[in-house]
Every structure is written in C-alpha cells, then in structure tokens.
XYZ file of C-alpha atoms in Angstrom:
502
model
C 128.153 -22.053 -122.154
C 125.815 -19.476 -120.610
C 124.586 -19.119 -117.063
C 121.266 -17.788 -115.845
C 119.627 -17.215 -112.515
C 116.260 -18.491 -111.269
C 113.405 -17.693 -111.254
C 113.275 -17.779 -115.026
C 110.247 -15.576 -115.778
C 109.803 -13.325 -112.715
C 106.048 -13.120 -113.321
C 102.897 -15.015 -112.385
C 102.792 -18.137 -114.593
C 101.513 -20.838 -112.220
C 100.977 -24.568 -112.805
C 103.311 -24.758 -115.803
C 103.284 -27.754 -118.107
C 106.054 -28.022 -120.691
C 106.814 -30.108 -123.781
C 109.326 -30.148 -126.612
C 108.386 -30.476 -130.278
C 111.537 -30.765 -132.383
C 113.809 -27.893 -131.379
C 111.053 -25.834 -129.727
C 109.792 -25.904 -126.155
C 106.202 -24.978 -125.326
C 104.546 -24.110 -122.038
C 100.920 -23.793 -120.917
C 99.971 -21.988 -117.708
C 96.914 -21.234 -115.592
C 95.117 -17.962 -116.352
C 92.126 -18.253 -113.998
C 89.581 -15.481 -114.672
C 91.611 -13.575 -117.265
C 90.657 -13.500 -120.964
C 91.831 -14.384 -123.514
C 92.823 -17.439 -121.521
C 95.188 -20.363 -121.553
C 98.616 -18.780 -121.916
C 100.629 -20.696 -124.524
C 104.328 -19.831 -124.625
C 107.441 -20.747 -126.630
C 111.163 -21.023 -125.897
C 114.335 -22.332 -127.488
C 116.408 -22.565 -124.292
C 113.907 -23.118 -121.399
C 115.050 -19.797 -119.887
C 113.606 -17.125 -122.150
C 109.929 -17.364 -123.093
C 107.467 -15.473 -125.239
C 103.721 -15.622 -125.777
C 102.654 -17.514 -128.894
C 98.887 -17.504 -128.492
C 96.014 -17.909 -126.092
C 94.075 -21.131 -126.257
C 90.673 -19.416 -126.144
C 89.119 -15.974 -126.483
C 85.991 -16.982 -124.567
C 84.789 -20.077 -122.722
C 81.032 -20.239 -122.118
C 80.090 -16.574 -121.725
C 78.310 -17.107 -118.414
C 77.212 -14.209 -116.237
C 80.134 -14.884 -113.931
C 82.677 -15.006 -116.736
C 81.335 -11.715 -118.138
C 81.046 -9.894 -114.779
C 77.327 -9.364 -115.384
C 75.232 -8.052 -112.492
C 77.103 -9.035 -109.311
C 78.485 -12.326 -110.633
C 82.188 -13.136 -111.083
C 84.559 -16.108 -111.302
C 87.416 -14.867 -109.113
C 89.477 -17.763 -107.795
C 87.835 -20.076 -110.312
C 88.032 -20.236 -114.099
C 90.812 -22.120 -115.882
C 93.113 -24.198 -113.650
C 96.267 -26.265 -114.134
C 96.404 -27.099 -117.863
C 97.918 -30.242 -119.307
C 99.906 -29.730 -122.506
C 100.634 -32.581 -124.892
C 101.629 -33.101 -128.544
C 100.528 -36.297 -130.293
C 100.439 -37.262 -133.965
C 100.895 -33.686 -135.126
C 98.273 -32.179 -132.804
C 98.702 -29.903 -129.761
C 96.378 -30.749 -126.857
C 95.560 -28.469 -123.918
C 93.251 -29.980 -121.296
C 91.972 -28.276 -118.134
C 88.980 -27.821 -115.865
C 87.151 -24.591 -115.089
C 86.036 -24.460 -111.496
C 83.094 -22.157 -112.170
C 81.431 -24.358 -114.811
C 82.706 -27.681 -113.383
C 83.567 -28.834 -116.879
C 86.682 -30.380 -118.399
C 87.774 -28.653 -121.605
C 89.978 -29.965 -124.389
C 91.475 -27.588 -126.947
C 93.369 -28.837 -129.983
C 95.387 -27.170 -132.720
C 97.659 -28.224 -135.564
C 99.898 -25.198 -135.016
C 101.048 -23.422 -131.867
C 99.596 -20.166 -133.197
C 96.168 -21.778 -133.490
C 93.381 -21.754 -134.406
C 92.280 -23.819 -131.404
C 89.231 -26.065 -131.484
C 87.157 -26.404 -128.318
C 85.701 -29.673 -127.053
C 84.649 -31.100 -123.696
C 85.541 -34.330 -121.917
C 82.642 -35.875 -120.040
C 83.383 -35.637 -116.306
C 85.391 -33.353 -114.028
C 89.110 -34.124 -113.690
C 90.868 -31.892 -111.147
C 94.485 -31.008 -112.079
C 94.431 -33.497 -114.935
C 97.210 -34.914 -117.073
C 96.883 -36.845 -120.342
C 98.898 -39.874 -121.405
C 98.926 -41.079 -125.007
C 100.318 -44.576 -124.641
C 102.160 -46.460 -127.352
C 99.258 -48.859 -127.904
C 97.050 -45.960 -129.061
C 95.222 -45.937 -125.749
C 94.743 -42.639 -123.907
C 94.452 -42.073 -120.171
C 93.798 -39.191 -117.806
C 95.315 -38.883 -114.318
C 93.716 -36.472 -111.864
C 92.492 -35.775 -108.344
C 93.346 -34.378 -104.936
C 94.620 -36.616 -102.122
C 93.428 -39.668 -104.049
C 94.951 -39.741 -107.528
C 92.866 -41.506 -110.165
C 93.847 -43.104 -113.447
C 91.035 -43.418 -116.003
C 91.113 -44.696 -119.563
C 89.379 -42.433 -122.068
C 87.667 -43.157 -125.332
C 89.869 -42.882 -128.399
C 88.282 -39.515 -129.284
C 88.795 -38.246 -125.682
C 85.089 -37.486 -125.345
C 84.772 -39.277 -122.016
C 85.713 -42.368 -119.993
C 85.909 -45.641 -121.886
C 83.212 -48.053 -120.632
C 84.966 -51.048 -119.117
C 88.353 -49.350 -119.418
C 90.987 -49.079 -116.728
C 89.756 -46.943 -113.827
C 91.602 -47.043 -110.525
C 93.110 -45.076 -107.665
C 96.880 -45.274 -108.093
C 98.166 -43.019 -105.259
C 96.658 -41.862 -101.961
C 97.622 -39.231 -99.400
C 94.744 -39.658 -96.969
C 95.126 -37.881 -93.670
C 97.091 -34.929 -95.044
C 95.015 -32.020 -93.749
C 97.372 -29.400 -95.187
C 97.509 -30.323 -98.903
C 97.190 -33.840 -100.262
C 98.688 -34.955 -103.542
C 97.463 -33.061 -106.606
C 98.806 -31.352 -109.720
C 99.429 -34.654 -111.499
C 101.779 -34.919 -114.491
C 102.130 -38.378 -116.039
C 104.852 -39.563 -118.448
C 106.084 -42.774 -119.994
C 109.882 -42.809 -120.071
C 111.947 -45.862 -120.999
C 108.947 -48.180 -120.633
C 108.178 -46.992 -117.105
C 105.328 -44.745 -115.947
C 106.013 -41.663 -113.803
C 103.503 -39.456 -111.990
C 104.769 -36.174 -110.537
C 102.695 -34.475 -107.829
C 102.652 -31.536 -105.462
C 101.677 -31.782 -101.810
C 102.553 -30.258 -98.454
C 104.437 -31.590 -95.501
C 101.999 -32.860 -92.915
C 103.571 -31.062 -89.953
C 103.581 -27.587 -91.565
C 102.850 -25.800 -94.804
C 105.613 -26.501 -97.294
C 105.125 -27.116 -100.996
C 106.914 -30.365 -101.828
C 107.416 -32.243 -105.089
C 106.843 -36.012 -105.193
C 107.231 -38.698 -107.833
C 105.733 -42.194 -108.135
C 106.782 -44.851 -110.620
C 105.276 -48.112 -111.907
C 106.235 -50.714 -114.492
C 102.673 -50.817 -115.848
C 99.463 -48.834 -115.510
C 97.784 -51.648 -113.614
C 100.819 -52.154 -111.378
C 101.765 -50.597 -108.041
C 103.005 -47.002 -108.073
C 105.875 -46.583 -105.619
C 107.348 -43.192 -104.838
C 108.652 -40.546 -102.506
C 109.365 -36.846 -102.218
C 111.966 -35.742 -104.737
C 112.304 -32.048 -103.866
C 111.833 -30.028 -100.698
C 113.702 -26.789 -101.208
C 113.015 -23.061 -100.783
C 115.952 -21.595 -102.734
C 116.488 -19.574 -99.556
C 113.456 -17.445 -100.376
C 110.985 -16.695 -97.588
C 110.468 -20.379 -96.706
C 108.474 -20.932 -99.920
C 108.740 -24.410 -101.450
C 109.098 -25.183 -105.150
C 106.710 -27.711 -106.710
C 104.087 -28.524 -109.373
C 104.880 -28.523 -113.046
C 106.161 -30.583 -115.925
C 109.435 -32.166 -117.004
C 110.965 -32.084 -120.472
C 114.005 -33.421 -122.271
C 116.336 -31.480 -124.550
C 117.576 -32.547 -127.984
C 120.859 -33.403 -126.235
C 119.262 -35.847 -123.808
C 119.223 -33.670 -120.670
C 116.107 -33.420 -118.513
C 114.670 -30.366 -116.753
C 111.647 -29.585 -114.610
C 109.752 -26.300 -114.622
C 107.959 -25.895 -111.289
C 106.568 -22.813 -109.578
C 107.445 -21.036 -106.342
C 105.182 -18.710 -104.361
C 106.498 -15.155 -104.276
C 103.729 -13.494 -102.305
C 101.421 -10.990 -103.944
C 103.223 -10.984 -107.301
C 102.153 -14.598 -107.742
C 103.645 -18.006 -108.488
C 106.788 -17.862 -110.582
C 108.397 -20.657 -112.648
C 111.750 -22.123 -111.639
C 113.962 -24.293 -113.862
C 115.590 -27.339 -112.267
C 118.007 -29.864 -113.782
C 116.788 -33.475 -113.459
C 118.704 -36.691 -113.895
C 117.693 -40.326 -113.541
C 119.454 -42.722 -111.173
C 118.304 -46.348 -111.079
C 115.267 -45.282 -113.157
C 114.185 -42.677 -110.580
C 114.389 -38.892 -111.038
C 116.777 -36.780 -108.983
C 115.911 -33.082 -108.868
C 118.656 -30.477 -108.573
C 122.031 -31.033 -106.995
C 122.246 -32.752 -103.608
C 118.680 -31.686 -102.854
C 119.285 -28.057 -103.791
C 118.129 -26.015 -106.776
C 121.137 -24.467 -108.518
C 120.893 -20.778 -109.248
C 123.318 -21.035 -112.168
C 123.751 -23.827 -114.681
C 124.560 -24.441 -118.299
C 122.099 -23.246 -120.896
C 121.968 -24.495 -124.470
C 119.713 -22.969 -127.081
C 118.430 -24.524 -130.266
C 118.314 -20.975 -131.738
C 121.058 -18.966 -129.980
C 120.437 -15.747 -131.937
C 116.664 -15.700 -131.519
C 115.169 -12.451 -130.152
C 112.155 -12.997 -127.884
C 109.105 -10.786 -127.649
C 108.737 -9.414 -124.087
C 106.200 -10.835 -121.650
C 105.427 -7.309 -120.432
C 105.211 -4.270 -122.678
C 104.698 -0.565 -122.891
C 101.957 0.357 -125.349
C 101.076 3.426 -127.377
C 97.850 1.720 -128.563
C 98.754 2.335 -132.192
C 95.663 1.638 -134.281
C 96.949 3.062 -137.555
C 97.698 -0.330 -139.128
C 94.345 -1.936 -138.459
C 91.515 0.511 -138.016
C 88.702 -2.008 -138.505
C 89.893 -4.560 -135.981
C 92.613 -3.294 -133.630
C 94.551 -6.055 -131.899
C 95.950 -5.742 -128.397
C 99.489 -6.860 -127.628
C 99.754 -10.378 -126.214
C 100.933 -9.067 -122.836
C 97.411 -7.727 -122.193
C 94.493 -9.712 -120.787
C 91.060 -8.540 -119.727
C 89.802 -9.164 -116.219
C 87.006 -11.646 -117.132
C 85.457 -11.936 -120.591
C 85.455 -8.550 -122.325
C 82.287 -6.898 -123.561
C 83.642 -6.072 -126.994
C 80.980 -3.491 -127.802
C 82.188 -1.392 -124.871
C 85.893 -1.002 -125.684
C 87.899 0.195 -128.662
C 91.312 1.438 -129.703
C 90.978 4.834 -131.328
C 93.387 7.718 -131.937
C 96.153 5.919 -130.031
C 93.907 5.452 -127.017
C 92.353 2.455 -125.312
C 88.777 3.548 -124.614
C 86.337 1.985 -122.138
C 82.631 2.887 -122.184
C 80.680 1.831 -119.119
C 77.682 -0.450 -119.625
C 76.502 -1.339 -116.126
C 76.383 0.102 -112.640
C 78.736 -1.240 -109.973
C 80.574 0.036 -106.933
C 84.107 -1.337 -107.038
C 87.005 -2.205 -109.308
C 86.387 -5.946 -109.008
C 83.040 -5.718 -110.821
C 84.215 -3.272 -113.500
C 83.927 -4.748 -116.992
C 86.729 -4.489 -119.577
C 89.532 -3.786 -117.089
C 92.716 -4.279 -119.125
C 95.579 -5.909 -117.229
C 99.218 -6.919 -117.347
C 101.146 -9.086 -114.896
C 103.450 -7.245 -112.526
C 107.163 -7.990 -112.395
C 109.258 -9.357 -109.535
C 111.015 -7.870 -107.617
C 109.970 -4.305 -108.541
C 108.249 -2.442 -111.349
C 106.538 0.809 -112.242
C 103.719 1.496 -114.689
C 102.440 4.845 -115.931
C 99.468 5.798 -118.076
C 97.822 8.985 -119.293
C 94.084 9.222 -118.600
C 91.673 11.446 -120.526
C 88.542 12.060 -118.422
C 86.635 14.606 -120.492
C 83.830 12.065 -121.211
C 83.285 10.575 -117.759
C 79.912 11.112 -116.110
C 78.570 11.786 -112.645
C 79.547 8.967 -110.283
C 82.144 7.465 -112.654
C 85.578 6.248 -111.560
C 88.455 5.772 -114.010
C 92.105 5.102 -113.379
C 94.882 2.668 -112.597
C 94.622 -0.207 -110.125
C 96.636 -2.967 -108.492
C 94.116 -5.709 -109.145
C 93.825 -8.271 -106.392
C 91.172 -9.149 -103.813
C 92.566 -6.466 -101.518
C 93.059 -4.016 -104.369
C 94.390 -0.490 -104.479
C 93.676 2.221 -107.054
C 94.221 5.807 -108.082
C 91.374 7.369 -110.037
C 89.500 10.416 -111.145
C 85.875 10.503 -110.033
C 83.110 12.996 -110.762
C 80.997 14.162 -107.835
C 78.377 16.899 -108.038
C 79.698 17.981 -111.419
C 83.336 18.303 -110.308
C 86.286 15.976 -110.827
C 88.442 14.756 -107.957
C 91.633 12.745 -107.732
C 91.174 9.916 -105.235
C 93.199 6.986 -103.973
C 91.195 3.991 -102.778
C 92.145 0.719 -101.174
C 90.504 -2.398 -99.893
C 92.535 -2.826 -96.728
C 92.925 -6.052 -94.792
C 90.572 -5.741 -91.853
C 88.421 -8.474 -90.359
C 89.791 -10.855 -93.006
C 87.475 -9.709 -95.822
C 88.794 -6.208 -96.343
C 87.114 -2.813 -95.944
C 87.209 -0.202 -98.707
C 88.679 3.164 -97.745
C 88.973 6.228 -99.966
C 91.269 9.209 -99.670
C 90.307 12.396 -101.509
C 93.521 13.949 -102.710
C 92.378 17.113 -104.472
C 89.989 18.619 -107.021
C 91.192 18.048 -110.574
C 90.429 20.655 -113.253
C 92.504 19.369 -116.188
C 91.103 17.044 -118.850
C 94.087 14.709 -118.645
C 96.260 13.279 -115.904
C 99.286 10.995 -115.902
C 99.006 8.315 -113.220
C 101.608 5.903 -111.935
C 101.948 2.887 -109.673
C 105.176 1.534 -108.151
C 105.249 -2.006 -106.759
C 107.847 -3.619 -104.506
C 107.625 -7.414 -104.160
C 111.172 -8.038 -102.894
C 111.307 -10.516 -99.998
C 107.498 -10.511 -100.085
C 107.342 -6.861 -99.062
C 104.257 -6.630 -101.303
C 103.629 -2.900 -101.278
C 102.397 -0.507 -103.931
C 102.465 3.274 -104.007
C 100.209 5.324 -106.275
C 100.714 8.828 -107.562
C 100.548 11.256 -110.472
C 102.977 13.269 -112.546
C 103.220 17.033 -112.377
C 105.773 18.933 -114.463
C 107.857 15.799 -114.814
C 107.884 15.035 -111.084
C 106.270 12.079 -109.314
C 103.756 13.198 -106.687
C 102.702 10.460 -104.241
C 98.984 10.099 -103.521
C 97.499 8.291 -100.548
C 99.126 5.791 -98.208
C 101.321 2.863 -99.189
C 98.967 0.000 -100.018
C 99.701 -3.516 -98.738
C 99.038 -6.385 -101.143
C 98.226 -9.993 -100.245
C 98.083 -13.221 -102.230
C 94.830 -14.851 -101.151
C 92.599 -17.639 -102.367
C 89.775 -15.238 -103.265
C 91.544 -14.370 -106.528
C 94.225 -17.081 -106.329
C 96.589 -15.331 -108.738
C 99.272 -12.682 -108.806
C 98.612 -8.965 -108.700
C 98.027 -7.181 -112.014
C 98.192 -3.589 -113.168
C 94.751 -2.677 -114.495
C 93.246 0.158 -116.543
C 89.621 0.521 -115.475
C 86.451 2.567 -115.617
C 83.095 1.988 -113.936
C 79.876 3.837 -113.226
C 78.024 4.101 -109.939
C 75.113 6.327 -111.039
C 74.611 6.277 -114.826
C 76.143 4.283 -117.669
C 77.634 5.540 -120.921
C 80.633 7.439 -119.636
C 83.995 6.990 -121.345
C 87.594 6.902 -120.168
C 90.523 6.981 -122.612
C 94.001 5.649 -121.760
C 97.195 6.379 -123.708
C 100.986 6.232 -123.481
C 101.179 3.209 -121.194
C 104.756 2.653 -120.026
C 106.141 -0.333 -118.117
C 109.500 -0.045 -116.332
C 111.374 -2.732 -114.413
C-alpha cells in the first residue's frame, strides 16, 4: 500500500479525460493555442503520468494559428478533448474555437501516428459513446446538453437518428452545465457535468443517470468541495475503473495563474449512483495500486541541453516543450547544443512573437534558467525569457542605437486590459547572459521575479511581476524562450543550458 497527496500532477492539464486499456491508463487534456497539440499521457497507477505523444503537429495552419500579421488564437484553439478506445482504435474528439470545427483523431497505437478527420457540426465540450449495438452518439453543449446519434463512420449526424436535449440548466447565469462525459456502466447511462452554484461562483460536479438514451436523465450534484484551497471547486473530467474493480475520477481544480491542475478522487456506486470522495470530501491520501510498480516515468517538465548530436538532420524537441502557436519551422533549429530562433516578421510584444518555446510551470514554486547568446540580434530586436500569459512578464536583451541593454518588461494589470511597462536595467556588453525566472504560485500568490546570474550569484532585475489567470489566454502560465523584431527581420537568438528546478 502506498499513499500520495493531491493534486496529482501539479501542472496545467485542464479538462482531463481518462480511460484504461488493459493495464494502462491514458489521459487527454486541453492544450489551447500550444503546438504540437492534444496532450496524450500514460500512467500505470493514476498518480504518476508521462507524455506519450501529441495528437497533432498542426491543425489548419490559419493566420491565427501561425501568429501571422496581428492574428492569434489566444483563448481559443483546442478545447476539452474526449478520449475513447473502441475496437482497437484510440479516438480523440474536440472542437477548436477559432475554426469552429469538430476534429476527430484516430490511432491504432498510443504513440501514433494519428489520422485527422472532421465531424460535421460544432459540438461544444463533446463526449463520444460507442454503444453495444454498434451505434455511436455524441453528447455536448452548454446549459442545454444535447445527445445526437452519429453516422457509423462518425462523419456527422445520422439523418433520422436520435437527437434530443437530455439535461437543461436554464437560468444559471454563472455557468450552466457543460464539460459532458458520457458512459454506459452496468446497462445504465451516466453523464457527468461541470457547472457553478447559482448564488456564487463555485465549480461543482454533477451526474445524471438514465436507463436508456431515450429515457429521462435524473441527477444531482455529486461533489462540491475545495480541498481547503482558496475556495476553488473541483470539477470536470472523466472517470475510470481499475483492473481490480475500483473507480476513480480525475477532475481539475483552479490554482490561479499556474492553471488548472488534475485531482484524483475515489468513486464508488451506491444504489447505481456514483458517490465521489468520502463523506463529501476529497481525501488527500489513499491507497495506490500500480499495474507496473517498478516503472520509471519520464518527467513532465525537463531541463534541456538541446543535444543535437544524435540527429543532426531532424532534431527532435523533448515532449515537455510546446510552441506558442504553430511553429514556423524554417525559422528555428537546434544547432551546436543551442535552440536558435530567427525572426521572420515585425511585431511589438511577446504575444505576437513566432516560435516562442514553452514549458508549463510547476505548482507551488519553480525556477528556470537559460543562457542566451545575443551576438546575432539586430537593431530593435528583443530576446529573452518570459512568463507567458495575457499579462506577461519578461527579461530580455534588446538592441537600441547599436548598443545592447538588459531590460525587464511587464504587461501590468491596469484598466483591465493591461499596460506594457519597461524597465531599463543596464547596458550589456557581453555576448552571452544567463537569465532566470522564479515563480511562486502558493496559495495563489502568483508572482514571478526575473533576474540574471553574475559570478554564480542571482541578481534581481525589475519589480516583482503579478500574474493572473484570465480568459484572454485561458490557460496556465508558461516559461517561454522568445525572440522578436520591431525594426528589421533576420536577427537570431540562441538559447542553451536550460535548467528547470522545483
């Protein structure tokens, strides 16, 4: 018997859906505007997880997805995936809120390759059900939850098939039912949903049950609990059984600027209805059983020396990395143990910089460091390390009038939208600089401090920057390596010796 403490992943993996195939558990999670997208993870105990693959490298290559001109897809992109396994095939289904399409990716193996298709229509927060009669359905919606029968090939709704509203939360002005997850268990149909209390904001988990898909769905709230953390409710996600017959839910909890973090909850059934946790509470410690007790997991966050010696023709980034938006592959490379960005457009802030390379930040605290080589930047360029969010902060080297300067910049919360402020720290004459960023997310403190290293000592630069989780980006803060041009393109910034410390 082993005991572990929630939250299980301590990083931003929102909207989790989870399944078991044999002795292996799999999870899919929202990745919004980050590419490659569609995080697909694996576990043997529901506590420890590792990245297996991403469902897609690119989606449609639109101007917004590629950060071309002034377009972007912040707060949009890939939302709330459904993960299923049926007749030897993995299915991941989701909508993208920038293209207003519903995508279906399939693979015979968890590692891929994944095949892309589309389902005719737009199905918000959708969930697939492969019924025992070889019929397939999709459940989706906000406030009003729809059940629609699909064609056998999942290409679109079946003409004349079942199509009905099964659950309604009209009048809830805070957050109506959404985030549907449908299951058939012991000949009964269950739909799990997230919503908010009507009298105040509080994420709450609900469940509805019916004896048949054309019957009445009857339900109630099954979990309203904060784990004692900053009045943040726990809800939205999937349930899964173990080989030993136990049931668990993986739902997320808001943790402020670091994002929405998965929580594992024991589930049992009483009189055919699910009971979450123990006496309405989420236990912090409980028994863990692993199908592979000696398995060693790959970390979800990693230091990186950008070693390209094994694959000079096609260097591969570690799975912990994602680009902010679709990368422009002709403008980045790994060379001589450096990640190199060459600028290809003019812009004036971190948010529009192409090829920014990111990793999720870790709750409750973490520190990242990176060495920056700026010998090839050009007039008006900025290159450095950022805390990527709508109200971002950064430390960078910029070139002005032929001279390099170390600056700290932040988009501070003023008038709701944020106003960019820049603090010139000092002229910088060296060709390299080691930058760092320390983040503190404990009790939603949500602060980050930037600085640089000098003779082995950490020198703070600029004020403490306050981070906020907002709907403009709608995801947790990331550490980002960036470079952009304000006057002329073609400059280069080279990053090396990236270290990640918890």
